[in-house]
Each structure stands twice: as C-alpha cells, then as structure tokens.
Coordinates of C-alpha atoms and ligand atoms in Angstrom, one line a residue:
X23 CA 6.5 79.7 38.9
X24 CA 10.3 80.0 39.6
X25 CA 13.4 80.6 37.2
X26 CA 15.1 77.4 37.5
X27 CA 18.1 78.9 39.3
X28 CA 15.4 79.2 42.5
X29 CA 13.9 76.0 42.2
X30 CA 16.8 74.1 43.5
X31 CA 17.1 76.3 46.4
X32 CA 13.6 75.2 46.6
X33 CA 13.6 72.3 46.8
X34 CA 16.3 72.3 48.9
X35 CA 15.1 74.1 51.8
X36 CA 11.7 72.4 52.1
X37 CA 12.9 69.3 52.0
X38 CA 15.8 70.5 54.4
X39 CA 12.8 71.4 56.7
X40 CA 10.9 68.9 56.0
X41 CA 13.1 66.0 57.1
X42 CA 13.8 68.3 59.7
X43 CA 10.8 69.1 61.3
X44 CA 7.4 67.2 60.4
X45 CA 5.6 65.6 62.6
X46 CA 5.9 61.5 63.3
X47 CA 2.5 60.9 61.9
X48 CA 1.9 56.8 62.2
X49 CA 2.1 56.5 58.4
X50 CA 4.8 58.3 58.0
X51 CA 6.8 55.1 59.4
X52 CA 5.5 52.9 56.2
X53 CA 6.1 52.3 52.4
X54 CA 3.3 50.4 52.8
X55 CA 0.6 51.5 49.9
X56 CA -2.1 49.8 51.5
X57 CA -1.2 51.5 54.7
X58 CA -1.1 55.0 52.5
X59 CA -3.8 54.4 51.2
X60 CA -5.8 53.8 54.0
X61 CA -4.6 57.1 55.7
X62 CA -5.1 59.0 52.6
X63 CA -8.8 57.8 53.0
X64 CA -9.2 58.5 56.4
X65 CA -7.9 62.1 56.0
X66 CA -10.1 63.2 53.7
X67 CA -12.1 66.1 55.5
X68 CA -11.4 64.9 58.8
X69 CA -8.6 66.3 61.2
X70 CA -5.4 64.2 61.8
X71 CA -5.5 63.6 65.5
X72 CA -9.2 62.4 65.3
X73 CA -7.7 59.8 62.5
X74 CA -5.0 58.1 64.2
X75 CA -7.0 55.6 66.9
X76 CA -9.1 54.8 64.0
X77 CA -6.2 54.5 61.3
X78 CA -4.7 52.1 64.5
X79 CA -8.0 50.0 64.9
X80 CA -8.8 49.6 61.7
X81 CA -4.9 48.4 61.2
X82 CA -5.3 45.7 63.9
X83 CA -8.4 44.3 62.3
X84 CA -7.8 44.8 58.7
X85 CA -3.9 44.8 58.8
X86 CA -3.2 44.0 54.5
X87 CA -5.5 44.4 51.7
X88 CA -6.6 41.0 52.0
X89 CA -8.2 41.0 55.2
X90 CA -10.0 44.3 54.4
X91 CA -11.5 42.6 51.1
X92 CA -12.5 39.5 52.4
X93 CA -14.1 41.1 55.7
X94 CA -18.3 41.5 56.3
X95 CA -19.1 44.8 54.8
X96 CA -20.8 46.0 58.1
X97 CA -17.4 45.3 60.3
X98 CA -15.7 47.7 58.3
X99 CA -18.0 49.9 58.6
X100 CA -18.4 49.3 62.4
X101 CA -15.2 50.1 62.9
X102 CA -15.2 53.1 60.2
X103 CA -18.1 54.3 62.7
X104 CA -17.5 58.0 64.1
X105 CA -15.6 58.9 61.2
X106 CA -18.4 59.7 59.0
X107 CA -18.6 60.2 54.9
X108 CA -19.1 56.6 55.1
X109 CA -19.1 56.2 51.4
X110 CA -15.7 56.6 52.1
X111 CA -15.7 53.1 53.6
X112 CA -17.2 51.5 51.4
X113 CA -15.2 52.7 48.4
X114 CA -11.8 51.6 49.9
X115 CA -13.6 48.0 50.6
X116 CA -14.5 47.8 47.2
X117 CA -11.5 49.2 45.9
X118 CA -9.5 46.0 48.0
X119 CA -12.1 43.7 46.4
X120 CA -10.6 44.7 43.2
X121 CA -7.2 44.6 43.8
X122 CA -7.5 41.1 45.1
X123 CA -9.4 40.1 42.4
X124 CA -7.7 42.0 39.7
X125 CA -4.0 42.9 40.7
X126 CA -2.9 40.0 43.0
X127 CA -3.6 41.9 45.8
X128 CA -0.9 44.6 45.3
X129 CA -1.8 48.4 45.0
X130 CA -1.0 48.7 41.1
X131 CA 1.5 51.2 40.4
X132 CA 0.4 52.3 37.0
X133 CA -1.3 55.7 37.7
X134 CA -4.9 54.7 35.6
X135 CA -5.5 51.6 37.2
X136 CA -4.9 53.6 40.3
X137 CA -7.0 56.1 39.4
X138 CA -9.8 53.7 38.6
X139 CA -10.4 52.4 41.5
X140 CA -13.6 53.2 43.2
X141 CA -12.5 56.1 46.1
X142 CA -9.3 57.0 44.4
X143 CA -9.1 60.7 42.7
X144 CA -6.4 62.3 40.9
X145 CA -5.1 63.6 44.4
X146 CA -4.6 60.0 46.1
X147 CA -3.4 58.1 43.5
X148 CA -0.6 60.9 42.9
X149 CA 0.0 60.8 47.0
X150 CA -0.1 57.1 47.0
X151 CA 2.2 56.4 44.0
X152 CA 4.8 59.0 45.1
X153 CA 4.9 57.9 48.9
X154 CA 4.9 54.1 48.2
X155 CA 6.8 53.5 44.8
X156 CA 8.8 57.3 44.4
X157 CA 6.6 58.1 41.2
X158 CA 6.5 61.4 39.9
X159 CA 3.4 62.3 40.2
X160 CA 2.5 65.9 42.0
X161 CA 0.1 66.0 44.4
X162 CA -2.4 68.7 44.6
X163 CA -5.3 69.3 47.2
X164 CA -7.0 72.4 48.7
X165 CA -4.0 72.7 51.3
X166 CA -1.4 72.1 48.3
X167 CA -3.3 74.6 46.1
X168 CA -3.1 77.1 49.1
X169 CA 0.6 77.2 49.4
X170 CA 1.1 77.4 45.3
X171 CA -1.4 80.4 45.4
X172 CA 0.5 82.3 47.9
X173 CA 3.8 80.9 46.2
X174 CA 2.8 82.6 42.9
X175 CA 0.5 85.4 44.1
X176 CA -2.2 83.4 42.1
X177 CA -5.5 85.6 42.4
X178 CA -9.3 84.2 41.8
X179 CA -11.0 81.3 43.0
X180 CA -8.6 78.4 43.3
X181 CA -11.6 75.7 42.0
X182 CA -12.2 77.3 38.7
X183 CA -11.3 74.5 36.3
X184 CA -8.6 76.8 34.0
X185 CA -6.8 77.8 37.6
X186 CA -6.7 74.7 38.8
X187 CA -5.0 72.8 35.9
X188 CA -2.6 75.7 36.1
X189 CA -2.1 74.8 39.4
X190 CA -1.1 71.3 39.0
X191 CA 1.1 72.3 36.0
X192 CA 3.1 74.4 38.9
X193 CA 3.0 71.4 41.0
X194 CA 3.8 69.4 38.5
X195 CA 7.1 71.5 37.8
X196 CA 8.2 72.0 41.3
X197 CA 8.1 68.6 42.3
X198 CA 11.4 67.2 42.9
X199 CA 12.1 64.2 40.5
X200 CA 15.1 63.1 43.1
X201 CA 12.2 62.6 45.9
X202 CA 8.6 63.4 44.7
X203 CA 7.3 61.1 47.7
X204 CA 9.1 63.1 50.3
X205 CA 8.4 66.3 48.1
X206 CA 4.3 65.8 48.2
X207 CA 4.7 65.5 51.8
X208 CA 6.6 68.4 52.6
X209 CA 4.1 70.8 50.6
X210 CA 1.0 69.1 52.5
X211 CA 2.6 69.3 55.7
X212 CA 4.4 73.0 55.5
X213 CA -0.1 73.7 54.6
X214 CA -1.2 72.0 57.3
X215 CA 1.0 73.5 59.7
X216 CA 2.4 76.5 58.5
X217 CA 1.0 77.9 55.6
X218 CA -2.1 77.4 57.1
X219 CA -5.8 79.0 56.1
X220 CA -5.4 81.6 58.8
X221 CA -2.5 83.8 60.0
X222 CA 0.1 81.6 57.7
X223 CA 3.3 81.8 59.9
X224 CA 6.0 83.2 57.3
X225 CA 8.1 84.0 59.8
X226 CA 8.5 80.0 60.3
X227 CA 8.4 79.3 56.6
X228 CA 12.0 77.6 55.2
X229 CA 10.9 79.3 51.6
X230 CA 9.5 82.6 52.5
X231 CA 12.5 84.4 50.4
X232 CA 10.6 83.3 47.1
X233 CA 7.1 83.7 48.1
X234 CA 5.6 86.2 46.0
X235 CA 2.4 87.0 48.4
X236 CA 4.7 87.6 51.2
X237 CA 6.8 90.1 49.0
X238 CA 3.5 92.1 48.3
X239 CA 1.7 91.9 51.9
X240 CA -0.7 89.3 50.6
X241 CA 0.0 86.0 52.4
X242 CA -3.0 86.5 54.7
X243 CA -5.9 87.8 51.5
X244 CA -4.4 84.5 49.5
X245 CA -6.3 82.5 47.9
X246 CA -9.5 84.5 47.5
X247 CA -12.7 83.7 49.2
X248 CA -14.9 81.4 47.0
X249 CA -18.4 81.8 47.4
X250 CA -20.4 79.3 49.5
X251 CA -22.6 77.0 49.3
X252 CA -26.2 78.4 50.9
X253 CA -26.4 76.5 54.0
X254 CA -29.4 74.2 54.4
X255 CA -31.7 73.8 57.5
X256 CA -33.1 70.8 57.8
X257 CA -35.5 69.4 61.2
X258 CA -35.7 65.4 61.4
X259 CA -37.6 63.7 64.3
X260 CA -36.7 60.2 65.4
X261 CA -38.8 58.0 67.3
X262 CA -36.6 56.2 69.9
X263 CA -38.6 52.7 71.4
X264 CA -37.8 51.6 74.4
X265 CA -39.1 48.3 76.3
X266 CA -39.3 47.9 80.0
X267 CA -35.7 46.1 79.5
X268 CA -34.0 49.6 78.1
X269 CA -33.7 48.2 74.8
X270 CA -34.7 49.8 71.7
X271 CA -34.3 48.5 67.7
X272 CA -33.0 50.5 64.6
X273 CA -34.2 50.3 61.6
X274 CA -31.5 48.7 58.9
X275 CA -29.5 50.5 56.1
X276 CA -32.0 50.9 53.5
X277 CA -30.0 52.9 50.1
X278 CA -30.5 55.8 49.0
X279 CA -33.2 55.0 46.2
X280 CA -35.3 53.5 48.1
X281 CA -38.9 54.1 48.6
X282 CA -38.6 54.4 52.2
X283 CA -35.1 56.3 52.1
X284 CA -37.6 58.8 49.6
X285 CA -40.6 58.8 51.5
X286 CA -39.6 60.1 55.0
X287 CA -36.5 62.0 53.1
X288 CA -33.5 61.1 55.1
X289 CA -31.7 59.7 51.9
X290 CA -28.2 61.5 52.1
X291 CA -28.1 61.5 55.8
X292 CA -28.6 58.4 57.3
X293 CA -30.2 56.0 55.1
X294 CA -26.7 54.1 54.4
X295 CA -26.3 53.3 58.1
X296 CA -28.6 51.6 60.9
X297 CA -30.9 54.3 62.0
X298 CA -33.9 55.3 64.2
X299 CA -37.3 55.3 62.9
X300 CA -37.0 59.5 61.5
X301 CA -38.7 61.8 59.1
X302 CA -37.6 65.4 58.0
X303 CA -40.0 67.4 59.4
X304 CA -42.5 70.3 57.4
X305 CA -44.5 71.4 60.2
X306 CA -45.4 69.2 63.5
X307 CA -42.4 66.8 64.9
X308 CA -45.1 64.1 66.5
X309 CA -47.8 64.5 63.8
X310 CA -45.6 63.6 61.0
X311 CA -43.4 61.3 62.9
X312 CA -46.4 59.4 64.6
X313 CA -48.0 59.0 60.3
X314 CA -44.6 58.1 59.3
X315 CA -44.3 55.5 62.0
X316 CA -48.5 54.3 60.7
X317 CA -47.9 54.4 57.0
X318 CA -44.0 52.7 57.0
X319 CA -45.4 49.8 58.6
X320 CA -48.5 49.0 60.9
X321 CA -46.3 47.1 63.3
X322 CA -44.0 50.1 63.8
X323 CA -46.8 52.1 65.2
X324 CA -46.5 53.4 68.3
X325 CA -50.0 51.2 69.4
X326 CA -51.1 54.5 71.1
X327 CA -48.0 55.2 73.1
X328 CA -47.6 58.5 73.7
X329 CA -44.8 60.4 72.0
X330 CA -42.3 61.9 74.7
X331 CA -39.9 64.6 73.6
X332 CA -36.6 64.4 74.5
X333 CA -33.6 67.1 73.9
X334 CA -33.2 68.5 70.9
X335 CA -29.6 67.9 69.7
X336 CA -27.8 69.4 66.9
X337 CA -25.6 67.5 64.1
X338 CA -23.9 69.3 60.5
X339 CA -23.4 67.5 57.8
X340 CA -21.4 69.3 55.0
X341 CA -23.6 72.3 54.0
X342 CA -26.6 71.0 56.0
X343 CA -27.6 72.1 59.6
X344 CA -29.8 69.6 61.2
X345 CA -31.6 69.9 64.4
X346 CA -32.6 66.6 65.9
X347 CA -35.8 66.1 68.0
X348 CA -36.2 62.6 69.3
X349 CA -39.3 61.2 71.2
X350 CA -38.9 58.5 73.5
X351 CA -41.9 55.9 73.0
X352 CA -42.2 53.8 76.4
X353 CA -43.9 50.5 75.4
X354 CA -44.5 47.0 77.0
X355 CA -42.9 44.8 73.5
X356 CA -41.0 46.4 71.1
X357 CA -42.8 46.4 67.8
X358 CA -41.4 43.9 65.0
X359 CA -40.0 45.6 62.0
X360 CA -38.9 44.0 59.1
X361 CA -35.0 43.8 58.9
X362 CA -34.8 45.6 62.3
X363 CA -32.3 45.0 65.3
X364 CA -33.3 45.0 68.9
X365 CA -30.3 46.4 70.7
X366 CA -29.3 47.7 74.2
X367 CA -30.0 51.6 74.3
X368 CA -26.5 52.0 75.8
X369 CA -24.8 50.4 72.5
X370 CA -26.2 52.6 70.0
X371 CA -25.0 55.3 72.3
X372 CA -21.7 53.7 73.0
X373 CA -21.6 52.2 69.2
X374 CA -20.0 49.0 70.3
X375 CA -22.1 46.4 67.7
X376 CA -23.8 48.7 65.3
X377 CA -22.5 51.0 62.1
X378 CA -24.1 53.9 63.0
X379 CA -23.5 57.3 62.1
X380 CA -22.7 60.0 64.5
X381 CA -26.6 61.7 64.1
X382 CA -28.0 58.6 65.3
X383 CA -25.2 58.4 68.3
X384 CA -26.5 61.8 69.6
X385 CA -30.4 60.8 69.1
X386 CA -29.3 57.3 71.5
X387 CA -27.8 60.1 74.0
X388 CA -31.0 62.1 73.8
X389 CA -32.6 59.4 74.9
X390 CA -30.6 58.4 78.1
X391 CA -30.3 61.5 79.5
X392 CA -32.2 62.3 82.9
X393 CA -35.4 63.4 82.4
X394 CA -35.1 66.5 84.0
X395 CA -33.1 67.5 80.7
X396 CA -36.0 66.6 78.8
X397 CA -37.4 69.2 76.1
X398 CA -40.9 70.5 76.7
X399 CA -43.5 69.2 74.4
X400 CA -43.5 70.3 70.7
Ligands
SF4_3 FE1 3.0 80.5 53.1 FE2 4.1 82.6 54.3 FE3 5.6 80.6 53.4 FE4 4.4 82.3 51.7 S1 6.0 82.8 53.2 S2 4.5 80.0 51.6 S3 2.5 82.7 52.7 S4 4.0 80.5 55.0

C-alpha cells in the first residue's frame, strides 16, 4: 500500500496521534486479556458508551476468568441483559469454561487455540493477542477495512472474500512490529472517530498526506455501498397475564430447536431468553395468539379471559423489523406452566431478576402503561 520510505512516517504519525489523543476508554487502562477480551465481546455491534456500565458490572461480578466460568449460566446472562446478541454471552462463558479447564485459566497466547475458542474470530484473537501480549497480529474489522480502503483507494465491496484477504495482507504490512498492540488500536480508534462512515474528517487526520482517496476527492464515496440485506417484517403478539397482585409469569428459555421455539416461530428472537407467552402472527393477533395459548398447553389458556390490547411497540433486530402487540389477560390465578416463573410485572420491566431480552422489556412496559395509552382492539 505504501513504498517503505512512507510507512515509517506512517507509522509514526498515527501512533504520534494516537498516544496523543484517543479517548480514556476503561480498557484501555489494562493488559489484562481477560479484561480485552471481555470488551472486545461487548463491542461487537454495539456502541462504546452503551458498553462501559455493562463492561463495569459485569467486572465487579465476574472480575477474572475464573469467576465468570464457574458462575450460573443465567447470572451472566442477567447481567449481559440489555446488551442483546446474547449468544454473545454465552460464547465468552463457554469460552472461560475452557480456559479453566484447558489452559490453567490463562488466555492462551498461541493465535489457534485463541482462535478456537467458542466466540473468538480472526478479528478478536488478533486484537486480543496484540493488546495483551504485543503479538503481531493485524487486526481487521469493518472500521479497520474502512480506513485501508480509503488509504489505498480500494474500490468494490469490501466483504468479497478476494478483497478482503487483500485487505488484511495491507494490514498485515502496515502494522508496526515495534507496537502492533498500540498500532491495532490507533487504526480502530482514528475509524471510529475520525475516519468515520460519514463525512470522514481529513482535515483532523494525522495521515491525510498519504491517503490516496483524499488525493482523488474520494474519501466520502469510499468504500462502496454493498448491497443489503432485504429487510424483513415480522408481527408477534404476546399474551401478558396478570393476577389481581400485578404479577405476571414468563415462559422459560426453550432453544432454538425446539418444538415449541418452531411451532409459534419466535426461534431467533427470543426463544434463548425468558419470554412472554408470543406467536408471529399471519393474520389475527388474538385468534392465533388465544390457539397458541389452547394448543401450547391447556393450563396456559386464557380460561375465557378476554384478550385486552395494549400498545403496540416496535423492536429491530438485525435485518428484522418487528412490531409488537401485546394483550393484557386480567385473571383471578395465574395459570401454571411448566418451567414458568411468576414474577412482579415491574421486574420484567425493570429487568432486575430475569435474563430477558430487550423485546420482552418493551412488551412488560406495554403492559404498565395507563390505560388511556391503550391500543384499540385488533
Ligand atoms: Fe480517512 Fe480522510 Fe484520513 Fe483518508 S484522510 S484516512 S479518508 S480521515
């Protein structure tokens, strides 16, 4: 990408700025890998201020690798709860089951056994390595890959398999061998908050001498648009129990293979977590809800309660758009389902005892908000 005599000046000048200038970021005060690690996890798709009171939490709880492994699978999901791509969650508990079991409870330094470790791609074992033991490995994500296009003038979509091992051969040959920890860092953090998606800010940029888009009027067309994934509507209705008391019960994590997972065909979005009675809805909300409730299990039946709509609410989940209708269903005894928990309304809402995901947080807030809010019937 450069002639060697510009890739010292480089190097140089991002990491000039870099020391210089990047933001005090809670794990940017630790060598720790397990501490790495963990915010490497966490910052997967999900923005870095909404990270760092979970990153801290989950800290104070789980504060080695040890305490994480040996912990009840649903506190660490508890406290994972808000963040969402919960698999996530469970892969870095898994992951600290094997290190305690296999590696003495250190992160392993060799980049395979790394790499082999349930959650951990090519991408965060290279930032993991580099940060915690100075390895030289380059790191390359979709914020890396942005800068190197822009660097290099690189045309086409980014994702392409060919491109994007060409990509990591320029990161691999830019990284500085004195400092590749401190290097990966400084191309992340000059993507995340200067080269950024949008209106990159070249003016800012410590290596805007070299870049090859900015030479040619590019920076802002670089990289090229990929084409999308067709969004995908989706309609769920929940049925929301509540007892004279204000309590309600959610039904228990049920996998996503399950018959019942497959039946009312929630698999991918909540059926890891605790979750209202729902179904994905064809035609009629309260028809198909109220057979759902009959056929899943006789006891879950609403014994003739009437179905009350609440407001509808909306949630996203990567390509998916869902729109949420819930139905309070006053009765005088909550039915018994198998596996179920009776809980306060107000804690799903609030999340203080369950794993829940965010979907079932807004269905809970449905459901305690006045009745004048209340949705007219479906
Ligand atoms: Fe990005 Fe502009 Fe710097 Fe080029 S000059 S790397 S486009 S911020």
């Amino acid at each position: 990408m450069f002639p060697s005599r510009e890739l010292g000046l480089v190097r140089k000048r991002l990491l000039g700025w870099f020391r210089q200038f990047h933001r005090d970021l809670p794990w940017r005060r630790t060598r720790d890998p397990y501490r790495i690690w963990l915010s490497e996890i966490m910052l997967q798709q999900t923005r870095v201020a909404a990270v760092i009171p979970y990153y801290e939490r989950f800290l104070e709880r789980f504060p080695d690798v040890r305490a994480l492994a040996e912990a009840p699978q649903e506190e660490v999901l508890r406290l994972w709860s808000g963040l969402g791509y919960y698999s996530r969650a469970r892969n870095l508990q898994k992951a600290a089951q094997e290190i305690v079991a296999k590696h003495h409870g250190k992160f392993p330094r060799d980049f395979d056994e790394a790499l082999a470790l349930p959650g951990i791609g090519q991408y965060t074992a290279a930032a993991i390595l580099s940060i915690a033991y100075d390895a030289k490995h380059a790191v390359l994500d979709g914020n890396v890959a942005r800068v190197l296009a822009r660097l290099g003038a690189i045309r086409g979509d980014l994702r392409e398999a060919k491109r994007w091992r060409n990509l990591q051969e320029n990161a691999d040959n830019l990284l500085d061998p004195k400092s590749p920890g401190e290097w990966n860092q400084a191309m992340m953090e000059l993507g995340a908050t200067v080269c950024a998606p949008r209106a990159p800010q070249c003016l800012l940029c410590s290596i805007a001498k070299v870049c090859r888009a900015r030479q040619l009027g590019l920076a802002e067309r670089l990289p090229e648009k990929r084409k999308k994934r067709a969004t995908e509507e989706v309609t769920l209705a929940a049925a929301v129990f509540l007892d004279h008391r204000g309590r309600t019960f959610l039904l228990p994590p049920c996998g996503l293979k399950t018959r019942r997972a497959a039946k009312n065909e929630i698999a991918p979005l909540v059926s890891k977590m605790w979750h209202f009675p729902m179904v994905r809805v064809r035609e009629h909300a309260a028809g198909e809800l109220q057979s759902f409730l009959a056929e899943l299990n006789p006891a879950v039946a609403n014994h003739g309660a009437p179905l009350e709509p609440l407001s509808e609410a909306r949630h996203a989940v990567t390509y998916r758009k869902i729109t949420l209708l819930p139905f309070r269903v006053a009765v005088a005894a909550l039915p018994v389902a198998s596996g179920a928990k009776i809980v306060p309304l107000t804690d799903v809402s609030s999340l203080s005892s369950l794993a829940v995901s965010n979907l079932t947080r807004k269905i809970a807030r449905a459901a305690l908000a006045p009745r004048a809010a209340a949705a007219t019937a479906r």
